[in-house]
Amino acid sequence: MKFMITFNIPTSANREAISKFLATGAPAPEGVTILGRWHAPGGYGWVLVEAEDLGPVMTHAAQWSHLLEIETTPVLEDGPAAEAIAKGVAE
């Protein structure tokens, strides 16, 4: 399953978060594959990950939760989303 992680770096944690990212590259834990990561000016960003279940994704978020405001949302691409929506509408 794919998850979109949205993050915001609070001003108070800016230097520490940037230092940690530059030092580690923010690797994903075992069980999580990073499909893409995007950064925007002002400390905002998005990470698209894939994992079999939410547990390892929560581990990744926990590794950064003391520095970042994080939201994690399960997401579907158009094809699977259309299938799910069609089933729901047909009922």
N, CA, C and O of each residue as an XYZ file, in Angstrom:
364
protein
N       0.844     -1.167      0.000
C       0.000      0.000      0.000
C       0.897      1.239      0.000
O       2.011      1.224      0.524
N       0.377      2.314     -0.604
C       1.136      3.564     -0.661
C       0.603      4.537      0.394
O      -0.590      4.569      0.695
N       1.522      5.321      0.940
C       1.188      6.329      1.942
C       1.876      7.632      1.552
O       3.046      7.640      1.171
N       1.141      8.725      1.651
C       1.721     10.050      1.434
C       1.981     10.657      2.806
O       1.061     10.858      3.600
N       3.237     10.942      3.063
C       3.635     11.583      4.316
C       3.872     13.057      4.009
O       4.680     13.396      3.144
N       3.175     13.921      4.713
C       3.344     15.361      4.583
C       4.067     15.840      5.835
O       3.700     15.468      6.949
N       5.093     16.667      5.650
C       5.809     17.165      6.828
C       6.007     18.672      6.763
O       6.044     19.280      5.693
N       6.130     19.240      7.938
C       6.413     20.660      8.108
C       7.467     20.774      9.196
O       7.352     20.155     10.254
N       8.486     21.563      8.931
C       9.527     21.776      9.946
C       9.191     23.059     10.708
O       9.242     24.145     10.130
N       8.850     22.953     11.993
C       8.625     24.172     12.770
C       9.915     24.984     12.840
O      11.007     24.416     12.864
N       9.795     26.283     12.872
C      10.964     27.161     12.918
C      11.904     26.780     14.059
O      13.124     26.843     13.910
N      11.338     26.388     15.190
C      12.160     26.060     16.359
C      13.037     24.826     16.146
O      14.035     24.657     16.846
N      12.687     23.968     15.199
C      13.461     22.747     14.949
C      14.191     22.777     13.616
O      14.764     21.770     13.200
N      14.178     23.911     12.950
C      14.700     24.010     11.588
C      16.153     23.530     11.476
O      16.448     22.641     10.677
N      17.042     24.098     12.253
C      18.468     23.740     12.129
C      18.721     22.277     12.478
O      19.480     21.599     11.785
N      18.094     21.784     13.547
C      18.307     20.394     13.950
C      17.754     19.427     12.897
O      18.388     18.419     12.586
N      16.585     19.731     12.354
C      15.988     18.859     11.332
C      16.838     18.832     10.070
O      17.069     17.766      9.498
N      17.301     19.987      9.636
C      18.140     20.058      8.438
C      19.453     19.315      8.667
O      19.906     18.573      7.796
N      20.058     19.507      9.822
C      21.317     18.813     10.138
C      21.129     17.303     10.117
O      21.964     16.579      9.575
N      20.025     16.819     10.713
C      19.768     15.371     10.744
C      19.544     14.854      9.331
O      20.062     13.796      8.973
N      18.781     15.583      8.523
C      18.529     15.151      7.147
C      19.832     15.086      6.344
O      20.078     14.107      5.640
N      20.660     16.122      6.449
C      21.915     16.149      5.700
C      22.877     15.060      6.158
O      23.624     14.510      5.348
N      22.864     14.748      7.451
C      23.778     13.739      7.990
C      23.341     12.316      7.656
O      24.182     11.441      7.452
N      22.022     12.077      7.600
C      21.538     10.705      7.453
C      20.899     10.417      6.092
O      20.874      9.268      5.653
N      20.383     11.450      5.424
C      19.630     11.234      4.191
C      18.218     10.748      4.444
O      17.478     10.474      3.500
N      17.837     10.637      5.696
C      16.494     10.192      6.100
C      16.098      8.870      5.448
O      15.077      8.800      4.765
N      16.899      7.818      5.654
C      16.553      6.536      5.048
C      15.289      5.960      5.689
O      14.992      6.214      6.857
N      14.568      5.195      4.911
C      13.373      4.533      5.433
C      13.785      3.266      6.181
O      14.784      2.636      5.836
N      13.021      2.897      7.198
C      13.320      1.648      7.893
C      12.988      0.437      7.022
O      12.324      0.567      5.994
N      13.448     -0.718      7.435
C      13.152     -1.954      6.714
C      11.632     -2.097      6.596
O      10.897     -1.866      7.556
N      11.179     -2.478      5.409
C       9.750     -2.648      5.187
C       9.086     -1.448      4.535
O       7.903     -1.494      4.200
N       9.856     -0.359      4.351
C       9.325      0.846      3.712
C      10.211      1.193      2.520
O      11.435      1.246      2.637
N       9.582      1.428      1.380
C      10.297      1.869      0.187
C       9.893      3.303     -0.113
O       8.707      3.600     -0.258
N      10.870      4.190     -0.206
C      10.587      5.574     -0.576
C      10.476      5.637     -2.094
O      11.423      5.307     -2.810
N       9.312      6.063     -2.578
C       9.065      6.173     -4.017
C       9.401      7.560     -4.538
O       9.701      7.725     -5.720
N       9.352      8.554     -3.667
C       9.690      9.922     -4.050
C       9.637     10.823     -2.839
O       8.888     10.582     -1.893
N      10.451     11.872     -2.885
C      10.455     12.845     -1.786
C      10.621     14.219     -2.408
O      11.486     14.427     -3.259
N       9.780     15.163     -1.975
C       9.787     16.511     -2.521
C       9.843     17.520     -1.389
O       9.241     17.325     -0.333
N      10.576     18.601     -1.624
C      10.755     19.662     -0.631
C      10.301     20.983     -1.238
O      10.500     21.232     -2.427
N       9.689     21.826     -0.411
C       9.260     23.148     -0.848
C       9.895     24.191      0.072
O      10.216     23.889      1.221
N      10.078     25.416     -0.425
C      10.603     26.469      0.438
C       9.722     26.631      1.669
O       8.500     26.496      1.599
N      10.352     26.920      2.783
C       9.603     27.133      4.016
C       9.518     25.914      4.903
O       8.829     25.940      5.922
N      10.210     24.838      4.536
C      10.253     23.665      5.407
C       9.097     22.703      5.239
O       8.814     21.921      6.147
N       8.419     22.740      4.097
C       7.331     21.811      3.824
C       7.826     20.714      2.899
O       8.764     20.923      2.130
N       7.199     19.541      2.969
C       7.586     18.495      2.053
C       6.632     17.322      2.064
O       5.714     17.238      2.880
N       6.882     16.414      1.125
C       6.046     15.242      0.933
C       6.948     14.058      0.641
O       7.962     14.185     -0.045
N       6.564     12.905      1.172
C       7.288     11.669      0.903
C       6.248     10.618      0.530
O       5.329     10.349      1.303
N       6.391     10.029     -0.648
C       5.517      8.939     -1.056
C       6.258      7.645     -0.768
O       7.350      7.414     -1.286
N       5.649      6.796      0.070
C       6.282      5.535      0.447
C       5.346      4.374      0.149
O       4.140      4.545     -0.033
N       5.938      3.198      0.105
C       5.157      1.977     -0.081
C       5.552      1.002      1.016
O       6.733      0.852      1.329
N       4.550      0.337      1.600
C       4.788     -0.640      2.654
C       3.616     -1.617      2.687
O       2.509     -1.290      2.261
N       3.873     -2.808      3.192
C       2.817     -3.816      3.298
C       1.774     -3.431      4.349
O       0.594     -3.755      4.214
N       2.218     -2.744      5.385
C       1.279     -2.304      6.418
C       1.779     -1.003      7.043
O       2.874     -0.531      6.739
N       0.976     -0.450      7.900
C       1.262      0.862      8.475
C       2.389      0.848      9.510
O       3.015      1.884      9.737
N       2.659     -0.277     10.133
C       3.649     -0.338     11.211
C       5.002      0.277     10.871
O       5.446      1.181     11.580
N       5.673     -0.176      9.816
C       6.975      0.401      9.480
C       6.899      1.882      9.089
O       7.852      2.634      9.294
N       5.761      2.292      8.526
C       5.577      3.704      8.186
C       5.508      4.530      9.469
O       6.047      5.635      9.535
N       4.840      3.983     10.486
C       4.777      4.662     11.785
C       6.159      4.759     12.415
O       6.479      5.755     13.063
N       6.977      3.729     12.230
C       8.350      3.761     12.742
C       9.115      4.917     12.112
O       9.818      5.655     12.802
N       8.975      5.071     10.799
C       9.659      6.161     10.094
C       9.195      7.518     10.630
O      10.014      8.401     10.884
N       7.901      7.678     10.796
C       7.371      8.942     11.324
C       7.890      9.190     12.742
O       8.228     10.321     13.092
N       7.951      8.145     13.549
C       8.428      8.299     14.929
C       9.878      8.748     14.984
O      10.273      9.459     15.908
N      10.684      8.334     13.989
C      12.091      8.734     13.949
C      12.249     10.243     13.761
O      13.301     10.801     14.072
N      11.204     10.904     13.251
C      11.271     12.333     12.959
C      10.266     13.160     13.765
O      10.272     14.388     13.678
N       9.422     12.516     14.532
C       8.304     13.222     15.182
C       8.736     14.274     16.193
O       7.962     15.183     16.494
N       9.943     14.177     16.722
C      10.410     15.195     17.669
C      10.869     16.468     16.954
O      11.104     17.494     17.593
N      10.995     16.395     15.618
C      11.468     17.542     14.843
C      10.443     18.077     13.845
O      10.469     19.260     13.507
N       9.544     17.217     13.371
C       8.630     17.594     12.303
C       7.170     17.419     12.717
O       6.844     16.572     13.549
N       6.316     18.219     12.133
C       4.879     17.981     12.198
C       4.573     17.073     11.016
O       4.884     17.420      9.876
N       3.965     15.908     11.272
C       3.821     14.882     10.247
C       2.371     14.426     10.144
O       1.695     14.220     11.152
N       1.911     14.273      8.912
C       0.617     13.645      8.632
C       0.855     12.527      7.638
O       1.599     12.703      6.673
N       0.228     11.375      7.861
C       0.369     10.225      6.979
C      -1.005      9.814      6.483
O      -1.929      9.616      7.272
N      -1.133      9.687      5.151
C      -2.416      9.373      4.534
C      -2.252      8.207      3.571
O      -1.409      8.271      2.676
N      -3.044      7.130      3.730
C      -3.007      6.079      2.718
C      -3.580      6.625      1.413
O      -4.578      7.346      1.425
N      -2.950      6.282      0.286
C      -3.391      6.804     -1.010
C      -3.451      5.682     -2.045
O      -2.745      4.679     -1.943
N      -4.322      5.882     -3.052
C      -4.448      4.966     -4.179
C      -4.235      5.730     -5.472
O      -4.575      6.910     -5.566
N      -3.673      5.060     -6.470
C      -3.563      5.645     -7.801
C      -4.929      5.563     -8.477
O      -5.847      4.922     -7.965
N      -5.056      6.216     -9.629
C      -6.339      6.314    -10.316
C      -7.033      4.972    -10.541
O      -8.217      4.833    -10.234
N      -6.317      3.989    -11.069
C      -6.943      2.699    -11.396
C      -7.597      2.032    -10.199
O      -8.799      1.766    -10.230
N      -6.832      1.752     -9.133
C      -7.429      1.128     -7.957
C      -8.487      2.019     -7.273
O      -9.466      1.516     -6.723
N      -8.278      3.325     -7.314
C      -9.266      4.236     -6.719
C     -10.578      4.169     -7.502
O     -11.656      4.143     -6.907
N     -10.488      4.141     -8.835
C     -11.694      4.051     -9.662
C     -12.436      2.748     -9.401
O     -13.665      2.740     -9.328
N     -11.698      1.636     -9.259
C     -12.331      0.341     -8.946
C     -13.089      0.413     -7.630
O     -14.235     -0.026     -7.539
N     -12.443      0.971     -6.610
C     -13.073      1.059     -5.291
C     -14.302      1.957     -5.334
O     -15.333      1.634     -4.744
N     -14.195      3.078     -6.028
C     -15.313      3.999     -6.129
C     -16.464      3.341     -6.894
O     -17.621      3.470     -6.494
N     -16.160      2.640     -7.986
C     -17.200      1.973     -8.777
C     -17.946      0.950     -7.946
O     -19.168      0.848     -8.046
N     -17.224      0.182     -7.119
C     -17.883     -0.799     -6.247
C     -18.798     -0.095     -5.254
O     -19.911     -0.552     -4.993
N     -18.328      1.009     -4.708
C     -19.130      1.732     -3.727
C     -20.386      2.338     -4.332
O     -21.440      2.350     -3.697
N     -20.279      2.834     -5.540
C     -21.414      3.462     -6.227
C     -22.417      2.398     -6.651
O     -23.621      2.654     -6.668
N     -21.929      1.199     -6.994
C     -22.809      0.142     -7.490
C     -23.656     -0.478     -6.373
O     -24.677     -1.110     -6.646
N     -23.246     -0.303     -5.156
C     -23.994     -0.938     -4.039
C     -25.259     -0.200     -3.703
O     -25.988     -0.605     -2.797
